[in-house]
């Protein structure tokens, strides 16, 4: 039967005149009903046929005029319609093909977005900047590509870029753990008690700065630090070679965002964050040297009139801590910036400042008789209140760095 249908689709069978005449004879005179078609004989003897009325079809709200069915005539002049075959009962092939093509193109676009793979090893490993949890759920890992607007005059990433990557991974870590509710890293219990995290101390060691187009891999984790503090560490690697680029360690405490005073860690909050604590040593050994308090007599370089812009404020309505680093470097001598690069820094945050604050940056340079330079820094308000103390180490540019750290395996998945 299939063979018959296929054959009839390519070789239509033409009815003979005799069969047509015999059908006419069998119809005879009078009214008949053939599949909803009513016929009635008029007084003139002619056959009048009236089909059931149907509304013209619509496609996307537009009326489509259907062409009349093709009519053939045989040798005797008798009209007849072509036989109903398998082919002429199918829908319009062009419309069907267009629909299939559209579906395949849409599916291919979605697949390319979900299964994007770099064509060069130096291209972005994580194209959408989506991090992941590794090390038994205790370490958060995220990749960043160094953009053209993130590099400085040395054609390498600025220290502000590095610090922004650290801050971004810290927040994404808290969010991926389901603890980010309001503010920067505030847990549900912290929100109930109007508590927010603030950083008090930070140490950063930079072995090498990435350049434009490099991909860096940032790992971060948290650990307990005393009874009321939390320590957060970072390890930044070259995404291609696994070379350690930057190590950083910080201490965080809680502050009431209404009274702006430091607060002890409530037991309810401790219960929320303790499951995420990692038992590890600081990635940067603590520098126990006391940070020097500078004044007008001990500071050789002073920059006054520093004011925050609206874009310098974070969601907690105080100046982002990364901005403080830029301010202390405002008073660093230009010859040092031209010949040396920042290799490490120790920071101590003492007071927050808001959008109406006016600050002064003070720097003193210590000459230890080597190629490396050490600077002492102070950021203060106009009334003399300390905002931050700092110490920075500078090495000659293009100096080779020895030593490496391998706290977290780079190939851990």
Coordinates of C-alpha atoms in Angstrom, one line a residue:
X1 CA 0.0 0.0 0.0
X2 CA 2.9 2.3 0.7
X3 CA 4.4 1.5 -2.7
X4 CA 1.0 2.4 -4.3
X5 CA 0.9 5.7 -2.5
X6 CA 4.4 6.6 -3.5
X7 CA 3.8 5.6 -7.1
X8 CA 0.6 7.6 -7.3
X9 CA 2.4 10.7 -5.9
X10 CA 4.8 10.7 -8.8
X11 CA 2.5 9.3 -11.5
X12 CA -1.0 10.7 -11.1
X13 CA -3.8 8.5 -12.5
X14 CA -6.1 10.4 -14.9
X15 CA -9.7 9.2 -14.8
X16 CA -11.2 8.1 -18.1
X17 CA -14.1 9.9 -19.7
X18 CA -16.2 6.8 -19.4
X19 CA -15.9 6.7 -15.7
X20 CA -16.8 10.4 -15.6
X21 CA -19.9 9.8 -17.7
X22 CA -21.0 6.8 -15.6
X23 CA -20.7 9.0 -12.5
X24 CA -22.9 11.6 -14.1
X25 CA -25.5 9.0 -15.0
X26 CA -25.5 7.6 -11.5
X27 CA -26.1 11.1 -10.1
X28 CA -29.2 11.6 -12.1
X29 CA -31.6 14.4 -11.4
X30 CA -32.7 15.7 -8.0
X31 CA -30.9 16.7 -4.8
X32 CA -27.9 14.8 -3.4
X33 CA -25.5 15.4 -0.5
X34 CA -21.8 14.4 -0.9
X35 CA -19.7 15.1 2.1
X36 CA -21.3 18.4 3.0
X37 CA -21.8 19.6 -0.7
X38 CA -25.5 20.1 -1.5
X39 CA -26.7 20.0 -5.0
X40 CA -30.0 21.2 -6.4
X41 CA -31.5 20.9 -9.9
X42 CA -32.9 24.1 -11.3
X43 CA -35.7 24.5 -13.8
X44 CA -33.2 24.9 -16.6
X45 CA -31.8 21.4 -15.8
X46 CA -28.4 22.7 -14.9
X47 CA -26.7 21.5 -11.7
X48 CA -26.0 24.2 -9.1
X49 CA -23.5 23.3 -6.4
X50 CA -23.1 25.4 -3.2
X51 CA -20.2 24.6 -0.8
X52 CA -20.3 25.3 2.9
X53 CA -18.9 28.9 3.5
X54 CA -15.5 29.1 5.3
X55 CA -13.6 32.2 6.6
X56 CA -10.3 32.9 4.8
X57 CA -7.3 31.6 6.8
X58 CA -5.1 34.0 8.7
X59 CA -1.3 33.9 9.5
X60 CA -0.1 36.3 12.2
X61 CA -3.3 38.3 11.9
X62 CA -3.1 38.7 8.1
X63 CA -5.7 37.2 5.7
X64 CA -4.2 34.8 3.3
X65 CA -5.9 34.3 -0.1
X66 CA -5.9 30.7 -1.1
X67 CA -5.5 30.2 -4.8
X68 CA -8.3 28.2 -6.5
X69 CA -7.7 24.5 -6.9
X70 CA -6.2 23.5 -10.2
X71 CA -8.7 22.1 -12.7
X72 CA -7.8 19.8 -15.7
X73 CA -9.9 18.9 -18.8
X74 CA -9.7 15.6 -20.7
X75 CA -10.0 15.2 -24.5
X76 CA -13.8 15.5 -24.4
X77 CA -13.7 18.8 -22.6
X78 CA -14.9 17.4 -19.3
X79 CA -13.4 19.2 -16.3
X80 CA -12.0 17.2 -13.4
X81 CA -9.7 17.8 -10.4
X82 CA -6.4 16.0 -10.0
X83 CA -6.4 12.9 -7.9
X84 CA -5.7 13.2 -4.1
X85 CA -2.2 11.9 -3.7
X86 CA 0.3 11.8 -0.8
X87 CA 2.3 14.7 -2.0
X88 CA -0.4 17.3 -2.7
X89 CA -1.9 16.7 0.8
X90 CA 1.3 17.8 2.6
X91 CA 1.7 21.4 3.9
X92 CA 3.7 24.1 2.1
X93 CA 7.3 22.8 2.1
X94 CA 8.9 26.3 2.1
X95 CA 7.1 27.4 5.3
X96 CA 7.9 24.1 7.0
X97 CA 11.6 24.4 6.0
X98 CA 11.7 28.0 7.3
X99 CA 10.3 27.0 10.6
X100 CA 12.8 24.2 11.1
X101 CA 15.7 26.5 10.2
X102 CA 14.5 29.1 12.7
X103 CA 14.3 26.4 15.5
X104 CA 17.8 25.0 14.7
X105 CA 19.4 28.5 14.6
X106 CA 17.9 29.4 18.0
X107 CA 19.0 26.1 19.5
X108 CA 22.5 26.6 18.1
X109 CA 22.7 30.1 19.7
X110 CA 21.7 28.8 23.1
X111 CA 24.2 25.9 22.8
X112 CA 27.0 28.3 21.9
X113 CA 26.2 30.4 25.0
X114 CA 26.2 27.4 27.3
X115 CA 29.1 25.5 25.8
X116 CA 31.4 28.4 25.0
X117 CA 35.0 27.3 24.7
X118 CA 38.1 29.5 24.2
X119 CA 39.9 29.2 20.9
X120 CA 43.2 30.3 22.4
X121 CA 44.8 29.4 25.7
X122 CA 45.3 33.0 26.6
X123 CA 41.6 33.8 26.2
X124 CA 39.2 34.1 29.1
X125 CA 38.7 30.7 30.8
X126 CA 35.6 31.7 32.6
X127 CA 33.7 33.9 30.0
X128 CA 30.8 34.9 32.2
X129 CA 32.8 35.5 35.4
X130 CA 30.9 32.8 37.3
X131 CA 32.9 31.4 40.2
X132 CA 32.6 28.0 41.8
X133 CA 33.1 26.4 45.2
X134 CA 36.1 24.0 45.6
X135 CA 38.0 22.4 48.5
X136 CA 35.0 20.6 50.1
X137 CA 32.8 23.7 49.8
X138 CA 35.2 26.0 51.8
X139 CA 37.0 27.8 49.0
X140 CA 35.5 30.1 46.4
X141 CA 37.3 30.4 43.1
X142 CA 36.7 32.9 40.3
X143 CA 38.5 34.0 37.1
X144 CA 39.0 37.5 35.9
X145 CA 40.3 38.9 32.6
X146 CA 42.5 42.0 32.9
X147 CA 40.8 44.7 30.8
X148 CA 42.4 47.5 29.0
X149 CA 40.9 50.1 31.4
X150 CA 42.4 48.2 34.4
X151 CA 46.1 48.7 33.5
X152 CA 48.2 51.7 34.3
X153 CA 51.2 53.6 32.9
X154 CA 53.4 50.5 33.4
X155 CA 51.1 48.4 31.2
X156 CA 50.2 46.2 34.1
X157 CA 47.2 46.0 36.4
X158 CA 47.0 48.7 39.0
X159 CA 46.9 47.8 42.7
X160 CA 43.3 49.1 42.8
X161 CA 42.4 46.5 40.2
X162 CA 43.9 43.7 42.3
X163 CA 42.1 44.9 45.4
X164 CA 38.8 45.2 43.5
X165 CA 39.2 41.5 42.4
X166 CA 39.7 40.5 46.0
X167 CA 36.6 42.4 47.2
X168 CA 34.5 41.0 44.3
X169 CA 35.4 37.4 45.1
X170 CA 34.7 37.9 48.8
X171 CA 31.2 39.2 48.1
X172 CA 30.5 36.4 45.6
X173 CA 31.7 33.9 48.1
X174 CA 29.1 35.1 50.6
X175 CA 26.4 35.2 48.0
X176 CA 27.1 31.7 46.7
X177 CA 26.8 30.4 50.3
X178 CA 23.4 31.9 50.5
X179 CA 24.3 34.4 53.3
X180 CA 24.2 37.6 51.4
X181 CA 21.0 39.5 52.4
X182 CA 21.7 43.2 52.8
X183 CA 24.8 45.3 52.7
X184 CA 28.3 43.9 52.0
X185 CA 28.2 40.3 53.2
X186 CA 25.5 40.7 55.9
X187 CA 23.9 37.4 57.0
X188 CA 20.2 37.2 57.9
X189 CA 21.0 37.4 61.6
X190 CA 23.3 40.4 61.0
X191 CA 20.5 42.2 59.2
X192 CA 18.1 41.6 62.2
X193 CA 20.7 43.3 64.5
X194 CA 21.8 46.0 62.0
X195 CA 25.3 44.7 61.8
X196 CA 27.7 44.9 58.9
X197 CA 31.3 43.8 58.3
X198 CA 34.2 46.2 58.3
X199 CA 37.8 45.5 57.6
X200 CA 40.3 46.6 60.3
X201 CA 43.7 45.2 59.0
X202 CA 45.0 44.0 55.7
X203 CA 48.3 42.7 54.4
X204 CA 49.0 42.3 50.7
X205 CA 52.0 40.8 49.0
X206 CA 52.3 41.2 45.2
X207 CA 54.9 39.0 43.5
X208 CA 54.0 40.0 40.0
X209 CA 51.3 42.2 38.4
X210 CA 49.2 40.7 35.5
X211 CA 49.1 42.5 32.1
X212 CA 46.3 43.3 29.7
X213 CA 44.6 40.2 28.4
X214 CA 45.9 37.9 31.2
X215 CA 43.4 35.7 33.1
X216 CA 43.9 35.5 36.9
X217 CA 42.4 32.9 39.2
X218 CA 41.4 34.2 42.6
X219 CA 40.8 31.8 45.5
X220 CA 39.3 33.1 48.8
X221 CA 38.3 31.5 52.1
X222 CA 37.5 32.5 55.7
X223 CA 38.8 31.4 59.1
X224 CA 38.2 32.2 62.7
X225 CA 40.3 35.0 64.3
X226 CA 39.8 35.3 68.0
X227 CA 36.4 35.5 69.6
X228 CA 34.9 38.4 67.7
X229 CA 36.8 38.6 64.4
X230 CA 37.0 36.7 61.1
X231 CA 40.0 36.4 58.8
X232 CA 39.7 36.3 55.1
X233 CA 42.5 35.1 52.8
X234 CA 43.1 35.4 49.1
X235 CA 45.4 33.7 46.7
X236 CA 45.7 35.1 43.1
X237 CA 47.3 32.9 40.4
X238 CA 48.1 33.2 36.7
X239 CA 45.1 31.4 35.1
X240 CA 47.4 29.8 32.5
X241 CA 50.6 28.8 34.4
X242 CA 49.3 28.6 38.0
X243 CA 52.0 31.0 39.1
X244 CA 51.2 32.8 42.4
X245 CA 50.8 36.5 41.7
X246 CA 49.3 38.0 44.9
X247 CA 48.7 36.9 48.5
X248 CA 46.4 38.8 50.9
X249 CA 45.1 38.4 54.4
X250 CA 42.6 40.6 56.2
X251 CA 40.8 40.8 59.6
X252 CA 37.1 41.8 59.8
X253 CA 34.9 42.9 62.7
X254 CA 31.3 43.8 63.0
X255 CA 29.9 47.3 63.3
X256 CA 26.4 48.5 64.0
X257 CA 25.3 50.5 61.0
X258 CA 23.0 52.7 63.0
X259 CA 25.3 53.7 65.9
X260 CA 28.5 53.2 63.7
X261 CA 30.2 51.5 66.7
X262 CA 32.1 48.2 66.7
X263 CA 30.1 45.2 68.1
X264 CA 30.8 41.8 69.4
X265 CA 29.9 38.8 67.3
X266 CA 26.4 37.4 68.4
X267 CA 26.2 33.7 68.9
X268 CA 23.4 33.6 66.2
X269 CA 25.7 35.1 63.7
X270 CA 28.6 32.8 64.7
X271 CA 26.3 29.8 64.1
X272 CA 25.6 31.0 60.5
X273 CA 29.3 31.5 59.5
X274 CA 31.2 28.9 61.4
X275 CA 30.3 26.0 59.0
X276 CA 32.2 28.0 56.3
X277 CA 35.4 28.5 58.4
X278 CA 38.5 26.8 57.0
X279 CA 41.2 25.6 59.4
X280 CA 44.3 27.1 57.8
X281 CA 47.2 29.5 58.6
X282 CA 47.2 33.0 57.2
X283 CA 48.4 33.1 53.6
X284 CA 50.6 36.1 54.6
X285 CA 52.6 36.0 57.8
X286 CA 51.5 38.7 60.2
X287 CA 53.8 41.7 60.2
X288 CA 54.0 42.5 63.9
X289 CA 55.8 45.8 63.4
X290 CA 53.9 48.8 64.7
X291 CA 52.6 51.2 62.1
X292 CA 54.1 54.7 62.7
X293 CA 51.8 57.7 63.3
X294 CA 52.9 60.5 61.1
X295 CA 52.4 64.2 61.7
X296 CA 53.3 67.4 59.8
X297 CA 56.8 67.3 61.1
X298 CA 57.6 63.7 60.3
X299 CA 55.9 63.6 56.9
X300 CA 57.9 64.8 54.0
X301 CA 55.1 64.7 51.5
X302 CA 51.5 65.9 52.1
X303 CA 48.5 66.0 49.9
X304 CA 45.5 68.0 51.1
X305 CA 41.9 68.5 50.0
X306 CA 41.0 64.9 49.1
X307 CA 37.3 64.4 48.9
X308 CA 35.2 61.3 48.0
X309 CA 32.9 61.3 45.0
X310 CA 29.5 59.7 45.0
X311 CA 30.9 56.8 43.1
X312 CA 33.4 56.1 45.9
X313 CA 30.6 55.2 48.3
X314 CA 29.5 51.5 48.8
X315 CA 26.0 50.2 49.6
X316 CA 26.7 50.8 53.3
X317 CA 27.1 54.5 52.6
X318 CA 30.8 54.8 53.5
X319 CA 33.8 55.1 51.3
X320 CA 35.0 51.8 49.8
X321 CA 38.2 50.6 51.4
X322 CA 39.9 50.3 48.0
X323 CA 39.6 54.0 47.6
X324 CA 41.7 54.5 50.8
X325 CA 44.6 52.8 49.1
X326 CA 44.4 55.2 46.2
X327 CA 44.4 58.2 48.6
X328 CA 47.5 57.2 50.5
X329 CA 49.4 56.8 47.2
X330 CA 48.4 60.3 46.2
X331 CA 51.2 61.7 48.4
X332 CA 53.8 59.1 47.3
X333 CA 56.8 60.8 45.5
X334 CA 56.6 60.7 41.8
X335 CA 60.2 59.5 41.3
X336 CA 59.3 56.4 43.3
X337 CA 56.2 55.7 41.2
X338 CA 58.3 56.0 38.1
X339 CA 61.2 53.7 39.0
X340 CA 59.6 51.3 41.5
X341 CA 56.5 49.2 41.9
X342 CA 54.5 48.4 45.0
X343 CA 55.5 45.0 46.3
X344 CA 53.7 44.8 49.6
X345 CA 51.6 46.8 52.0
X346 CA 50.2 46.6 55.6
X347 CA 47.1 48.7 56.3
X348 CA 45.3 49.5 59.5
X349 CA 41.8 51.0 59.1
X350 CA 40.9 53.2 62.1
X351 CA 37.9 55.2 61.0
X352 CA 35.3 55.4 58.3
X353 CA 34.7 58.5 56.2
X354 CA 31.6 59.6 54.3
X355 CA 30.8 61.7 51.2
X356 CA 31.3 65.0 53.1
X357 CA 34.7 64.2 54.5
X358 CA 37.8 66.2 53.5
X359 CA 41.1 64.3 53.9
X360 CA 44.8 64.7 53.9
X361 CA 47.4 62.1 52.8
X362 CA 50.8 62.1 54.4
X363 CA 53.9 60.0 53.4
X364 CA 57.4 59.6 54.8
X365 CA 60.1 57.7 52.9
X366 CA 62.7 55.5 54.7
X367 CA 66.0 54.8 53.0
X368 CA 67.4 51.4 54.1
X369 CA 70.4 51.5 51.9
X370 CA 69.1 49.0 49.3
X371 CA 67.3 49.1 46.1
X372 CA 64.0 48.6 47.9
X373 CA 62.2 51.6 49.5
X374 CA 59.8 51.6 52.4
X375 CA 57.2 54.3 53.0
X376 CA 55.0 55.2 56.0
X377 CA 51.5 56.6 55.3
X378 CA 48.8 58.3 57.2
X379 CA 45.3 59.2 56.0
X380 CA 43.5 61.7 58.2
X381 CA 40.6 64.1 58.3
X382 CA 41.1 67.8 58.4
X383 CA 40.5 67.9 62.1
X384 CA 43.4 65.4 62.6
X385 CA 41.3 62.3 63.2
X386 CA 43.1 59.2 61.8
X387 CA 41.4 57.3 59.1
X388 CA 44.1 54.8 58.1
X389 CA 47.8 54.0 58.8
X390 CA 49.9 52.2 56.3
X391 CA 53.3 50.9 55.4
X392 CA 54.3 50.1 51.8
X393 CA 57.3 48.3 50.3
X394 CA 58.6 49.2 46.8
X395 CA 61.0 47.2 44.6
X396 CA 62.7 48.3 41.4
X397 CA 60.6 47.7 38.3
X398 CA 61.3 44.4 36.4
X399 CA 63.0 42.9 39.4
X400 CA 62.8 39.1 39.5
X401 CA 60.9 37.6 42.4
X402 CA 61.9 34.3 44.0
X403 CA 59.8 32.0 46.1
X404 CA 56.3 30.7 45.7
X405 CA 53.3 29.7 47.7
X406 CA 51.1 26.7 47.1
X407 CA 48.4 26.9 49.7
X408 CA 45.5 25.8 47.5
X409 CA 46.3 23.5 44.5
X410 CA 45.6 25.3 41.3
X411 CA 44.1 22.3 39.6
X412 CA 41.6 21.6 42.3
X413 CA 38.1 21.2 40.9

